Amino acid sequence: MTSEAATGAGSIPAAQRTALIERFRRPMTLGNVVRDLPPGFVFAALVSLALVAASRGGFIWPPAICLGYIVIAFVAGVGRTFLVNFLRMALIVGGILFLARSATQPGTTVYFTIGALRVTRESVLAAGQFALFVVSVSGALILLFALVPIKKLMLALEQSGVTPRATFVVLASFQSIINLGNHSRVVAAAQESRGIEMGGSIPRKVKAFFAILAPVFLAAMGETEERALALDARAFGARARHTHLVTLRPSPVGLRILGIVLFLAGIASIVGAVTRWF
Amino acid sequence: MPNESRFVRFLRGYGRLTIFMIPIGIAINIVGGQIAILTKLPLYLDSIGTILIGALCGGIPGAIVGGVANIINAITAPTQLPYSLLSIMFGVLAGFLSRRGFFTKFWKTLVTAPMFSLIGGVLGAIITLILFGGFSGAGTDFITASFVAAGVPITPAVFLAAVPVDLIDKIPTVILVYLILGRIPDRLLTKVPLGYVYLRKNVTASTPSKPAEAKTAADA
């Protein structure tokens, strides 16, 4: 028996095998110029945009920067995902902030009153500015996670010296959320078929909640022991430098400098707004 | 290993199983919140994992669970990010209370709910007031606004809205934590730092017999 046959590698055509091996030799790519930018640079650029939006305020800069986020997202090919999350946040958080503040902030030019709530011209303007400020700063964070997949972000952190245990915690959390979510849906269906009602009064809903989650959580905790053994068998706890199947493209010096310049520009914008110099 | 970071040495002290429990705790927080929405419960129920891991593994792992879960939630709701501080404190408090046997009896567990809600409500209200001027874009803003409409000034209105809502949320949270803790097999309890508190054989919270490895970590 040849070694190829013994490993089962013979079942994969040679060209495919070479392509597979080559894929791991090249740095990771997401097939888009923007998404292939180093995570550190993307972070610096978005922090800078958020700082400019926060420091300039008003009705021009924050909406312009939000529009910029949308353009960047579409250029990066994640426009749809970003837009859904961004609009949801803008409508819910921005909407509640706008409504609550416009009804409670002080002002003299009264538009209308509902009981003790007075909606004035001044309160509407202040509420609009504040809601835009929060939405524009929050948008930067949503865009960061839309542009940089969590795996790439963790790999970048590991390469910059963060311990693999910390990055494992984050990556395993995402996987556990998916697993636990699926498992809880299965248990919910099973409990419903046993006659447990999901609707009705709050105590009944709480009871249904317990009936779904307690077995799911207990099972997940029981599985940690097996996972610990499985990872130990793969030398997860070995006190040596970990190797990686995937690598990131090294960050060019020019981009590093540009990232620092952009970050400093954001800081300068804050300093300028606070000191009223510019 | 000379280049081993302090974080790694610290986590190693807690035992390897703790590292694997942290992602489960984070997932419990997030899935708990999702199921609460699914069952149309008017509660958050998003700190079950934080309190559970804090009670089982100690304050620091609980704080990590709370902090990371909040950061993950902030991916879609960035205004939640400043409230990470609350989740971190929930984890630390859970570890502290667990070591004193608060989760071993049902009535003692219920006593912890106001403690968590004081952190969640009071500290949460302070964050809301400082960072957002009283309204954070969450559902409780409508309660705050109704207090303001009734003539209550904004600062007490924020506290009046936040503390009771948090108490109503924390009661089912700690009950679920108690139920889960009571059903964890001894085999698993012996391997986590504060598991000795919940071991059913010959051990009570006041006279714990800590396993050697767990003792080092729990005392850290």
Tab-separated table of N, CA and C in Angstrom, chain A residues 53-54 57-59 62 93-102 105 122-138, chain B residues 79 127-137 141:
chain	number	residue	atom	x	y	z
A	53	ALA	N	-17.239	62.821	13.251
A	53	ALA	CA	-18.697	62.959	13.387
A	53	ALA	C	-19.065	63.462	14.775
A	54	ALA	N	-18.367	62.925	15.808
A	54	ALA	CA	-18.674	63.311	17.187
A	54	ALA	C	-18.267	64.748	17.464
A	57	GLY	N	-20.451	67.443	14.918
A	57	GLY	CA	-21.882	67.507	15.243
A	57	GLY	C	-22.710	68.190	14.169
A	58	GLY	N	-23.836	68.746	14.583
A	58	GLY	CA	-24.699	69.483	13.657
A	58	GLY	C	-25.477	68.573	12.733
A	59	PHE	N	-25.957	69.172	11.630
A	59	PHE	CA	-26.806	68.410	10.699
A	59	PHE	C	-26.096	68.107	9.379
A	62	PRO	N	-22.435	64.588	10.594
A	62	PRO	CA	-22.868	63.208	10.896
A	62	PRO	C	-23.631	62.530	9.751
A	93	VAL	N	-32.725	52.953	17.816
A	93	VAL	CA	-32.006	53.771	18.805
A	93	VAL	C	-32.182	55.267	18.492
A	94	GLY	N	-31.901	55.625	17.235
A	94	GLY	CA	-32.031	57.035	16.836
A	94	GLY	C	-33.460	57.524	17.019
A	95	GLY	N	-34.423	56.681	16.633
A	95	GLY	CA	-35.837	57.059	16.737
A	95	GLY	C	-36.260	57.291	18.178
A	96	ILE	N	-35.913	56.325	19.063
A	96	ILE	CA	-36.303	56.467	20.482
A	96	ILE	C	-35.635	57.708	21.088
A	97	LEU	N	-34.328	57.876	20.793
A	97	LEU	CA	-33.610	59.036	21.335
A	97	LEU	C	-34.265	60.332	20.877
A	98	PHE	N	-34.600	60.387	19.598
A	98	PHE	CA	-35.199	61.608	19.042
A	98	PHE	C	-36.547	61.897	19.711
A	99	LEU	N	-37.398	60.876	19.783
A	99	LEU	CA	-38.733	61.073	20.364
A	99	LEU	C	-38.646	61.475	21.839
A	100	ALA	N	-37.819	60.720	22.597
A	100	ALA	CA	-37.739	60.967	24.044
A	100	ALA	C	-37.151	62.337	24.341
A	101	ARG	N	-36.102	62.698	23.623
A	101	ARG	CA	-35.457	63.983	23.913
A	101	ARG	C	-36.281	65.159	23.408
A	102	SER	N	-36.937	65.000	22.256
A	102	SER	CA	-37.706	66.155	21.767
A	102	SER	C	-38.904	66.444	22.661
A	105	GLN	N	-36.729	67.810	26.409
A	105	GLN	CA	-35.722	68.877	26.479
A	105	GLN	C	-36.410	70.242	26.597
A	122	GLU	N	-36.629	74.139	19.803
A	122	GLU	CA	-35.276	73.928	20.354
A	122	GLU	C	-35.062	72.463	20.722
A	123	SER	N	-36.099	71.842	21.327
A	123	SER	CA	-35.927	70.442	21.752
A	123	SER	C	-35.824	69.512	20.544
A	124	VAL	N	-36.580	69.815	19.482
A	124	VAL	CA	-36.520	68.986	18.269
A	124	VAL	C	-35.129	69.093	17.634
A	125	LEU	N	-34.594	70.317	17.578
A	125	LEU	CA	-33.260	70.501	16.982
A	125	LEU	C	-32.191	69.781	17.809
A	126	ALA	N	-32.270	69.977	19.137
A	126	ALA	CA	-31.270	69.329	20.014
A	126	ALA	C	-31.383	67.813	19.931
A	127	ALA	N	-32.624	67.302	19.913
A	127	ALA	CA	-32.836	65.849	19.845
A	127	ALA	C	-32.325	65.295	18.518
A	128	GLY	N	-32.580	66.014	17.440
A	128	GLY	CA	-32.109	65.581	16.123
A	128	GLY	C	-30.600	65.509	16.066
A	129	GLN	N	-29.951	66.538	16.599
A	129	GLN	CA	-28.473	66.564	16.607
A	129	GLN	C	-27.915	65.412	17.428
A	130	PHE	N	-28.527	65.173	18.610
A	130	PHE	CA	-28.006	64.117	19.481
A	130	PHE	C	-28.209	62.737	18.845
A	131	ALA	N	-29.396	62.530	18.275
A	131	ALA	CA	-29.681	61.233	17.639
A	131	ALA	C	-28.708	60.995	16.478
A	132	LEU	N	-28.437	62.042	15.699
A	132	LEU	CA	-27.492	61.897	14.575
A	132	LEU	C	-26.082	61.597	15.074
A	133	PHE	N	-25.716	62.242	16.179
A	133	PHE	CA	-24.390	62.012	16.774
A	133	PHE	C	-24.239	60.544	17.185
A	134	VAL	N	-25.248	60.018	17.907
A	134	VAL	CA	-25.185	58.625	18.382
A	134	VAL	C	-25.181	57.656	17.198
A	135	VAL	N	-26.038	57.918	16.212
A	135	VAL	CA	-26.137	57.021	15.053
A	135	VAL	C	-24.830	57.023	14.264
A	136	SER	N	-24.222	58.195	14.085
A	136	SER	CA	-22.997	58.262	13.277
A	136	SER	C	-21.819	57.581	13.980
A	137	VAL	N	-21.743	57.722	15.311
A	137	VAL	CA	-20.651	57.057	16.046
A	137	VAL	C	-20.891	55.541	16.059
A	138	SER	N	-22.136	55.134	16.300
A	138	SER	CA	-22.455	53.697	16.339
A	138	SER	C	-22.249	53.041	14.974
B	79	THR	N	-24.794	51.162	21.105
B	79	THR	CA	-25.033	51.964	22.308
B	79	THR	C	-24.974	51.112	23.576
B	127	ILE	N	-24.791	55.733	34.020
B	127	ILE	CA	-24.192	55.719	32.672
B	127	ILE	C	-25.132	56.411	31.679
B	128	THR	N	-26.433	56.070	31.779
B	128	THR	CA	-27.412	56.683	30.864
B	128	THR	C	-27.428	58.207	31.030
B	129	LEU	N	-27.352	58.658	32.282
B	129	LEU	CA	-27.392	60.108	32.525
B	129	LEU	C	-26.125	60.794	32.022
B	130	ILE	N	-24.977	60.186	32.311
B	130	ILE	CA	-23.713	60.833	31.938
B	130	ILE	C	-23.505	60.821	30.418
B	131	LEU	N	-23.701	59.638	29.803
B	131	LEU	CA	-23.368	59.520	28.371
B	131	LEU	C	-24.490	59.956	27.444
B	132	PHE	N	-25.740	59.697	27.855
B	132	PHE	CA	-26.847	59.956	26.927
B	132	PHE	C	-27.816	61.025	27.430
B	133	GLY	N	-27.510	61.625	28.556
B	133	GLY	CA	-28.364	62.688	29.076
B	133	GLY	C	-29.707	62.194	29.578
B	134	GLY	N	-29.837	60.891	29.846
B	134	GLY	CA	-31.084	60.375	30.426
B	134	GLY	C	-31.827	59.380	29.544
B	135	PHE	N	-31.551	59.418	28.239
B	135	PHE	CA	-32.243	58.483	27.319
B	135	PHE	C	-31.176	57.750	26.501
B	136	SER	N	-31.269	56.417	26.505
B	136	SER	CA	-30.203	55.650	25.838
B	136	SER	C	-30.676	54.988	24.542
B	137	GLY	N	-31.915	55.214	24.170
B	137	GLY	CA	-32.429	54.594	22.952
B	137	GLY	C	-32.979	53.204	23.212
B	141	ASP	N	-36.701	53.960	27.990
B	141	ASP	CA	-36.813	55.413	27.754
B	141	ASP	C	-38.266	55.868	27.815
